[in-house]
Tab-separated table of C-alpha atoms in Angstrom:
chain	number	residue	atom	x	y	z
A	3	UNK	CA	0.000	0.000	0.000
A	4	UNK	CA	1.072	3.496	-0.894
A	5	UNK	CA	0.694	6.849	1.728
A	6	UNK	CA	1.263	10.537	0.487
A	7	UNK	CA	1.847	12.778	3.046
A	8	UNK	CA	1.926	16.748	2.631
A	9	UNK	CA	4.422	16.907	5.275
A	10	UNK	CA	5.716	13.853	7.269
A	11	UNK	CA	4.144	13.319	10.665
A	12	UNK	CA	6.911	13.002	13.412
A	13	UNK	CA	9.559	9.773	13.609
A	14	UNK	CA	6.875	8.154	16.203
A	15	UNK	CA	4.144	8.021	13.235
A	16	UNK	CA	6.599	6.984	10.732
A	17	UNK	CA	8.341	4.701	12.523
A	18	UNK	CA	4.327	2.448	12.066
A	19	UNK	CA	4.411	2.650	8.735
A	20	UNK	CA	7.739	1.203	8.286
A	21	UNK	CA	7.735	-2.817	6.605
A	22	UNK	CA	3.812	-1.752	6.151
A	23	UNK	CA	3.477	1.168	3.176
A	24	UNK	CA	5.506	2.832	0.551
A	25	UNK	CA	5.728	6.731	2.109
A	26	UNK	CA	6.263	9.406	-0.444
A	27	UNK	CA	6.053	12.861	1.423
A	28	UNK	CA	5.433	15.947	-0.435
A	29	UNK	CA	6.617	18.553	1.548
A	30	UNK	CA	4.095	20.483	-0.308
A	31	UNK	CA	0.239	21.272	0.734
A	32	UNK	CA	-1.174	21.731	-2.602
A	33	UNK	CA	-1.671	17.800	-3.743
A	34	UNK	CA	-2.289	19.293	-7.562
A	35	UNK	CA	0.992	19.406	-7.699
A	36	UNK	CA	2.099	15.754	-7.387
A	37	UNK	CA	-1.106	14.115	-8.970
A	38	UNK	CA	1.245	11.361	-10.420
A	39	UNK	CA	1.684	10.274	-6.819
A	40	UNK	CA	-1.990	10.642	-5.717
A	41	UNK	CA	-2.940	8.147	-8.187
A	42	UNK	CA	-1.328	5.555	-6.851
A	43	UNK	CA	-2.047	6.595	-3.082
A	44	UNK	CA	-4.260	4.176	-0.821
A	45	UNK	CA	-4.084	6.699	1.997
A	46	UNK	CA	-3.344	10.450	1.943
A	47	UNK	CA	-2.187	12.267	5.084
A	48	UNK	CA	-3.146	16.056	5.166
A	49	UNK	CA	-0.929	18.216	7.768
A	50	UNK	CA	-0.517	22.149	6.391
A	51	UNK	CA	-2.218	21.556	2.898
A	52	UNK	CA	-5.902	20.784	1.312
A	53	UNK	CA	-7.340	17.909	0.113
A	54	UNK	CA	-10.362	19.274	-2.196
A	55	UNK	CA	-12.702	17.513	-4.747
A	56	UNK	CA	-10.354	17.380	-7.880
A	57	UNK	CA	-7.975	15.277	-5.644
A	58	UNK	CA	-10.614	12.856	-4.629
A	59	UNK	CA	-12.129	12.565	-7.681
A	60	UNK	CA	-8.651	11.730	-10.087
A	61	UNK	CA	-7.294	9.550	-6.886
A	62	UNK	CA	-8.443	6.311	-7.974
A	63	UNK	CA	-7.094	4.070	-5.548
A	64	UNK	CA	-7.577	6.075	-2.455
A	65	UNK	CA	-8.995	4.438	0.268
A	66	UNK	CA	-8.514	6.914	3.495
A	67	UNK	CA	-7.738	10.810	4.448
A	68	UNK	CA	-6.160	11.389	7.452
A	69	UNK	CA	-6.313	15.032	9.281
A	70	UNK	CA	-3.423	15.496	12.097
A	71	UNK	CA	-5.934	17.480	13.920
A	72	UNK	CA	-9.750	17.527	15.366
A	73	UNK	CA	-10.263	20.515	12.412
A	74	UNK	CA	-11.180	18.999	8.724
A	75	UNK	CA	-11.825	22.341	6.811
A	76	UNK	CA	-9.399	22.029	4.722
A	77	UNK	CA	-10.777	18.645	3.539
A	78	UNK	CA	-13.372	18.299	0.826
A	79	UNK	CA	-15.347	16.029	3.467
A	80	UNK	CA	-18.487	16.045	1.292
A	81	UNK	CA	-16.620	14.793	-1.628
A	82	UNK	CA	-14.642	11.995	-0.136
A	83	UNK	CA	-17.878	11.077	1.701
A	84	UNK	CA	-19.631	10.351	-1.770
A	85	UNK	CA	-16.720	8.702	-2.765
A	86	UNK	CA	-16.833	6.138	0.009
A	87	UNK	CA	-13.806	7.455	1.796
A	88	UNK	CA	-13.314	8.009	5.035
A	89	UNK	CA	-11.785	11.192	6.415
A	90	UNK	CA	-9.783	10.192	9.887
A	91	UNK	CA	-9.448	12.998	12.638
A	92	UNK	CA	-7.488	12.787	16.030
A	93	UNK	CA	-9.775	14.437	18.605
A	94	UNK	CA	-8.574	14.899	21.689
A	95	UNK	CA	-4.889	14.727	20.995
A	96	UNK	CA	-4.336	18.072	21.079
A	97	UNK	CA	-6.808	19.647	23.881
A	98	UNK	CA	-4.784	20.013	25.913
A	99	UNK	CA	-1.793	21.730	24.880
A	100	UNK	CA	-4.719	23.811	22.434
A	101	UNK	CA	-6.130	25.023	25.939
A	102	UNK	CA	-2.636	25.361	27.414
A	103	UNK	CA	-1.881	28.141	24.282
A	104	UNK	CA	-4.852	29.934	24.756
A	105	UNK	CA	-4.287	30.670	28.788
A	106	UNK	CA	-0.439	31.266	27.790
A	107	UNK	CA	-2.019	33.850	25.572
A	108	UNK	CA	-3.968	35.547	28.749
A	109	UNK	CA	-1.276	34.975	30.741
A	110	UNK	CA	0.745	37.781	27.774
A	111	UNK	CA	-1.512	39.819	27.674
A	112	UNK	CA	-2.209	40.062	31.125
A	113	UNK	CA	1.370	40.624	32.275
A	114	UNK	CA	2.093	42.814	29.243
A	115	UNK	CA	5.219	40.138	28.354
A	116	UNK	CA	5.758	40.944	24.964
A	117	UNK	CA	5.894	44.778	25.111
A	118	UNK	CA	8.338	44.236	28.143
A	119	UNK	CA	10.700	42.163	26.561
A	120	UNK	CA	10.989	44.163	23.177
A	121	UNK	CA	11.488	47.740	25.034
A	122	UNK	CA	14.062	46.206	27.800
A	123	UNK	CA	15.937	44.599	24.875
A	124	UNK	CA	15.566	48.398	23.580
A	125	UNK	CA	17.045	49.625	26.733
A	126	UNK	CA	13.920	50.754	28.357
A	127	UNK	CA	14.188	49.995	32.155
A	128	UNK	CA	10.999	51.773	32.920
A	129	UNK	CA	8.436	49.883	30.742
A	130	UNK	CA	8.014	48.310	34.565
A	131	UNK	CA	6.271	51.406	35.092
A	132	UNK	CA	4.253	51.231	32.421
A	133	UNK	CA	1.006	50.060	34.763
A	134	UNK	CA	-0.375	47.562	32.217
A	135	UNK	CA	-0.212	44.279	34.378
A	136	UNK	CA	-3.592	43.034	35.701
A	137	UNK	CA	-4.140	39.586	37.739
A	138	UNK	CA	-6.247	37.058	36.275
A	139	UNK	CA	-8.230	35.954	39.369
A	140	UNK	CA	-11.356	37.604	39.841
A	141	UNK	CA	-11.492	38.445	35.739
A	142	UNK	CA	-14.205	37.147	34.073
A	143	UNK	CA	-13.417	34.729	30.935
A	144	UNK	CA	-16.098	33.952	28.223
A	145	UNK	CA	-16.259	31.060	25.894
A	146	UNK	CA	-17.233	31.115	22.538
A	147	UNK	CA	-17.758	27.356	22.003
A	148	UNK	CA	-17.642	24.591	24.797
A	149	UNK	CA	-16.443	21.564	23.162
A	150	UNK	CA	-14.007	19.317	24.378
A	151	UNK	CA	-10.960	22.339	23.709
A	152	UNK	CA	-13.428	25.268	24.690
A	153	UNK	CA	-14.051	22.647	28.371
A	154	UNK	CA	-10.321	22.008	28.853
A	155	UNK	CA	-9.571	25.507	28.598
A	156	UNK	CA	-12.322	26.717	30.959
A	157	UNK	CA	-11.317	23.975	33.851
A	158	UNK	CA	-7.700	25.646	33.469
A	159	UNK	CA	-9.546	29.305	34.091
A	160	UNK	CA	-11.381	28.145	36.894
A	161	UNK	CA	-8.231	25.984	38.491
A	162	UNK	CA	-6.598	29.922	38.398
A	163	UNK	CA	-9.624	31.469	40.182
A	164	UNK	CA	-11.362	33.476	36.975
A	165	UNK	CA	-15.084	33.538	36.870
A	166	UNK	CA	-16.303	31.908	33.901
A	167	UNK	CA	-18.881	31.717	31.008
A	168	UNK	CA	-20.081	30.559	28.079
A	169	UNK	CA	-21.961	30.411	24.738
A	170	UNK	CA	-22.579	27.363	22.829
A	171	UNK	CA	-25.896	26.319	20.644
A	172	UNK	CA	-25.117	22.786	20.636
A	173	UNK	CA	-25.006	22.139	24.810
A	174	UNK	CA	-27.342	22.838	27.189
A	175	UNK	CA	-27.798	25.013	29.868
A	176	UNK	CA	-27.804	22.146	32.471
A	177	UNK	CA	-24.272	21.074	31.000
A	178	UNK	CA	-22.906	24.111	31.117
A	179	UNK	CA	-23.793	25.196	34.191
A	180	UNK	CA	-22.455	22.282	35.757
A	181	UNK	CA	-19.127	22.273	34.764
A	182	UNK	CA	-19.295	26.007	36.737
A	183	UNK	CA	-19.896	28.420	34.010
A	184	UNK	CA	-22.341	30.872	33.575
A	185	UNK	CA	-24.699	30.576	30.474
A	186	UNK	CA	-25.041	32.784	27.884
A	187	UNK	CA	-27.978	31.879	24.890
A	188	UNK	CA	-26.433	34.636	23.008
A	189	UNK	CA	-23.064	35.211	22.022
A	190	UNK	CA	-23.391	38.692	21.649
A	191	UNK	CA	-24.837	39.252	25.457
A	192	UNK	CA	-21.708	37.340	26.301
A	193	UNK	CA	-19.193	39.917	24.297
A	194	UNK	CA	-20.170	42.691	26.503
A	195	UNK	CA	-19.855	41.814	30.294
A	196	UNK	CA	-16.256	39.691	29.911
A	197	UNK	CA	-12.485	40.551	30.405
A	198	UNK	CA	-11.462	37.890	28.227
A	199	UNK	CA	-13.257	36.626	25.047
A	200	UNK	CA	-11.928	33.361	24.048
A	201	UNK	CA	-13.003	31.520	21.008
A	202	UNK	CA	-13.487	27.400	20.504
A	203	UNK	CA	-15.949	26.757	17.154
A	204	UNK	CA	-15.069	25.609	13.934
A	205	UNK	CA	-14.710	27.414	10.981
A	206	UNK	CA	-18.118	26.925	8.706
A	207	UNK	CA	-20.425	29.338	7.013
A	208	UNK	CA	-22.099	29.554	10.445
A	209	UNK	CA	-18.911	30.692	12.103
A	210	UNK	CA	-17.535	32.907	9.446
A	211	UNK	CA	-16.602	36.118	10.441
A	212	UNK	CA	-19.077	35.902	13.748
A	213	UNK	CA	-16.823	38.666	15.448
A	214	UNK	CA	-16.998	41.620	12.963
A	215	UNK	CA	-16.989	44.782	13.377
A	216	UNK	CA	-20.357	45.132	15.502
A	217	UNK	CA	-19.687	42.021	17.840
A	218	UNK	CA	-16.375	43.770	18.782
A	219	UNK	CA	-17.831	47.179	18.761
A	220	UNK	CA	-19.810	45.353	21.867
A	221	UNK	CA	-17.062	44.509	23.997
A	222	UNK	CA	-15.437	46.368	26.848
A	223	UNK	CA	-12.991	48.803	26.125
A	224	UNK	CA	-10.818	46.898	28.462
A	225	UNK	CA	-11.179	43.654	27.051
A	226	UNK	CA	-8.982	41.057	25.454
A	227	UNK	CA	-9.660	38.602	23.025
A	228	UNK	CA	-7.842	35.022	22.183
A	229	UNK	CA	-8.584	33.212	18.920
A	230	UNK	CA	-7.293	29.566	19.440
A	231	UNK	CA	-9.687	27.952	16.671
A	232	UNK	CA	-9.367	28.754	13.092
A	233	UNK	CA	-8.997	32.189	11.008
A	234	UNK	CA	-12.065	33.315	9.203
A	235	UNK	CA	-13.704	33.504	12.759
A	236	UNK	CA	-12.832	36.358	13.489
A	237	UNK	CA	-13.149	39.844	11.140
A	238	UNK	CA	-9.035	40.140	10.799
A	239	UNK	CA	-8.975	43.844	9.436
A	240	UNK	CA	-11.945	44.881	11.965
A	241	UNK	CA	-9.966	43.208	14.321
A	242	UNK	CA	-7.065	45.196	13.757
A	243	UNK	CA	-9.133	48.957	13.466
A	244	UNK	CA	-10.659	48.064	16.598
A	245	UNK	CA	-6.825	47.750	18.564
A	246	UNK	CA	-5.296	49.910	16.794
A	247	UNK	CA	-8.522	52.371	18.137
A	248	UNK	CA	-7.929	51.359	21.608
A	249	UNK	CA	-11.888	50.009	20.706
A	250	UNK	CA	-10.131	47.152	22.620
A	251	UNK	CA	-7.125	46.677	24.488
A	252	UNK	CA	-5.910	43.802	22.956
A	253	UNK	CA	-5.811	39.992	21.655
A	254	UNK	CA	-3.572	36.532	20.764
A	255	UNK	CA	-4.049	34.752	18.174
A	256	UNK	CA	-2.920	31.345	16.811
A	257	UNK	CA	-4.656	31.236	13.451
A	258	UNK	CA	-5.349	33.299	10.110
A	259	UNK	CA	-8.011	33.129	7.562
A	260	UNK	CA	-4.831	32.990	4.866
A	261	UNK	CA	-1.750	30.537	6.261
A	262	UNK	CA	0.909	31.743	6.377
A	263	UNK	CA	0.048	35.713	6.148
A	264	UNK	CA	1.603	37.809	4.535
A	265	UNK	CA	4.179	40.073	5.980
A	266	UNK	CA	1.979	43.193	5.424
A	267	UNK	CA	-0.797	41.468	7.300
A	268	UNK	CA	-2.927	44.214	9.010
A	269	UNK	CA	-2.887	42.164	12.648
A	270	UNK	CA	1.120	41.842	12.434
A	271	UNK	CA	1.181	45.092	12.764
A	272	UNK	CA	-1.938	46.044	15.495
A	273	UNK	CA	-1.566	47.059	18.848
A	274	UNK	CA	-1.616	45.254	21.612
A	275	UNK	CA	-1.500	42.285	19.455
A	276	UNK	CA	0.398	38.454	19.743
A	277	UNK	CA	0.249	36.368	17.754
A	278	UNK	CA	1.609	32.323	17.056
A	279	UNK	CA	1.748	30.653	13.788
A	280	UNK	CA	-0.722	28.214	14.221
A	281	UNK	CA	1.323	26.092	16.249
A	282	UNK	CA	-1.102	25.630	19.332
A	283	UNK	CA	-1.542	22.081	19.096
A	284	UNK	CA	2.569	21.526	17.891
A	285	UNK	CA	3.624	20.157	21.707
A	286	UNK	CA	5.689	17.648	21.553
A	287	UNK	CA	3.180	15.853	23.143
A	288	UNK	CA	0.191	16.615	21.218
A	289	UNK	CA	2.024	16.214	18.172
A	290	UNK	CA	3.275	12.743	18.898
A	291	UNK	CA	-0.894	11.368	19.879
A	292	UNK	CA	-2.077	13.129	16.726
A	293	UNK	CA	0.110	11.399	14.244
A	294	UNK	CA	-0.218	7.849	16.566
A	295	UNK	CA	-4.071	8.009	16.153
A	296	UNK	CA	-4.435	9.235	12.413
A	297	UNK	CA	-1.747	6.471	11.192
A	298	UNK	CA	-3.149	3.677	13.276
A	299	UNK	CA	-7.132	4.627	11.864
A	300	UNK	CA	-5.619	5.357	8.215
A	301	UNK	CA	-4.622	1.300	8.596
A	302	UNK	CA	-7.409	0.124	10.296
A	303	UNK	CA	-9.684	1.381	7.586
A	304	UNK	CA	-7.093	0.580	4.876
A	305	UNK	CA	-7.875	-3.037	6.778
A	306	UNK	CA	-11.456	-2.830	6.394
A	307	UNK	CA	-12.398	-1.635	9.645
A	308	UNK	CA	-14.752	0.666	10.301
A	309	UNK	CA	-12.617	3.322	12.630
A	310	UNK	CA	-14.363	5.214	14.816
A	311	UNK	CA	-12.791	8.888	14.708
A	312	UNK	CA	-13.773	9.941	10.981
A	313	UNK	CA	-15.361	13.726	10.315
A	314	UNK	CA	-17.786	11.612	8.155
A	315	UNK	CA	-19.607	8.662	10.152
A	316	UNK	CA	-21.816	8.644	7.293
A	317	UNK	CA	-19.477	7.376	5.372
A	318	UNK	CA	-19.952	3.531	6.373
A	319	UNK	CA	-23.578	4.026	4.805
A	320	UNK	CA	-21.952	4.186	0.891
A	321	UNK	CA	-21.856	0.770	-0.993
A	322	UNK	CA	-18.325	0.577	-0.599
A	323	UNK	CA	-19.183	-0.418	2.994
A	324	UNK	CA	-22.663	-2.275	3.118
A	325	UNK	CA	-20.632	-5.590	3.355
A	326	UNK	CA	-18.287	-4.904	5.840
């Protein structure tokens, strides 16, 4: 059997493939480019890259996708889902060290870090003085999304003594008010009485650009706001008129609607702004569980099993499955 990889996944995720597959690995993310491989593939392994309908549809031997990550946007899901294939996903390998990121990003913000260490290297003693700093206890933290990243990172705000609450249309208000957290049926309601706004969805037409210009025109002047999720969430150039404005006094994020951005990027150059690039869930530990799980359910189903972590369950209804 044959695997294509955009990028390799680390020595722990090769090292199961080896006496099982032929590995070619692209080092690219745009599989158009090496179609002579994907014909042959059985499996195809997207890291940084896309796997859209023209792949699918000219790879005729492909069996399985794999996504090193709980996020599958940047896999035609629909397509491969007609085409009988299944698209594995590692969720949970990465929640923590996600949730980890996004309180290191309060934790900067909070503390003023960055700005410190940039004017001391400058020479600037006094940037102590600059009365920025604020504790996190006592702040108030809302979630925009309370999946299993959005809960991990809301037990770690609690666990520091931050009041917390939260805004997702999928759980109920019993759930979420038992893990602690105040409940918010509106996101927007939520926007305007937190210190921190910290954001957990997807990216879908749903979530698209759900903080604009208005939703951050709501927020307290004061207020911070980390983006641990996926670009396209979040407005990017409102986001940057409303720092740069002082509409807001600042925000972190890991993620960009274009990847990597360009160096004239309107957030590189905000106010009050950190940023990562996209390398939230890129712990060592993380990085080794996500390639362990999406290489051992690319073989199962390469196998003929029917592995549970796929983005499309539906999947084991196509013809290609009935027997199985």
């Amino acid at each position: 059997m044959k695997f294509v990889m955009t990028q390799a996944v680390c020595p722990e995720g090769m090292r199961l493939l080896e006496g099982k597959a032929d590995v070619y690995v692209a080092d690219h993310g745009e599989p158009d480019q090496y179609m002579d491989e994907m014909k042959e593939a059985d499996a195809f392994i997207v890291r940084i890259g896309k796997c859209d309908k023209n792949v699918i549809e000219n790879s005729p031997t492909l069996r399985v996708i794999g996504r090193t990550g709980v996020g599958y946007d940047s896999v035609d899901v629909e397509a491969a889902t007609r085409a009988g294939i299944p698209v594995v996903i590692t969720p949970g390998a990465n929640n923590r060290s996600v949730a980890e990121h996004a309180v290191g990003m309060m934790f900067a913000l909070a503390k003023n870090f960055v700005e410190a260490h940039n004017e001391l290297k400058n020479g600037n003693w006094k940037i102590r003085d600059a009365n920025k700093a604020f504790e996190l206890q006592g702040k108030k933290v809302g979630f925009i999304g309370l999946g299993a990243i959005g809960r991990e990172t809301q037990a770690l705000c609690k666990a520091i003594g931050m009041e917390t609450a939260g805004y997702d249309p999928y759980i109920s208000r019993e759930y979420v008010e038992e893990m602690g957290c105040e409940y918010y049926e509106d996101y927007r309601e939520l926007l305007k009485v937190c210190d921190f706004i910290s954001i957990h969805v997807p990216f879908a037409e749903a979530t698209k650009g759900m903080i604009g210009v208005k939703e951050l025109s709501l927020m307290k002047k004061t207020a911070l706001l980390i983006n641990c999720s996926r670009g396209g969430i979040v407005d990017e150039k409102a986001l940057a008129e409303a720092l740069n404005t002082g509409r807001i006094a600042g925000a972190g994020t890991d993620v960009f609607a274009e990847e990597p951005p360009t160096t004239d990027h309107p957030l590189l150059h905000a106010k009050n702004m950190i940023y990562s690039p996209h390398s939230a869930a890129q712990t060592k530990e993380a990085v080794i569980r996500m390639a362990d799980m999406c290489i051992r359910g690319c073989l199962a189903v390469l196998n003929g099993e029917k592995w549970q972590y796929v983005a499309n369950p539906k999947v084991y209804e196509h013809p290609k499955w009935a027997e199985r």
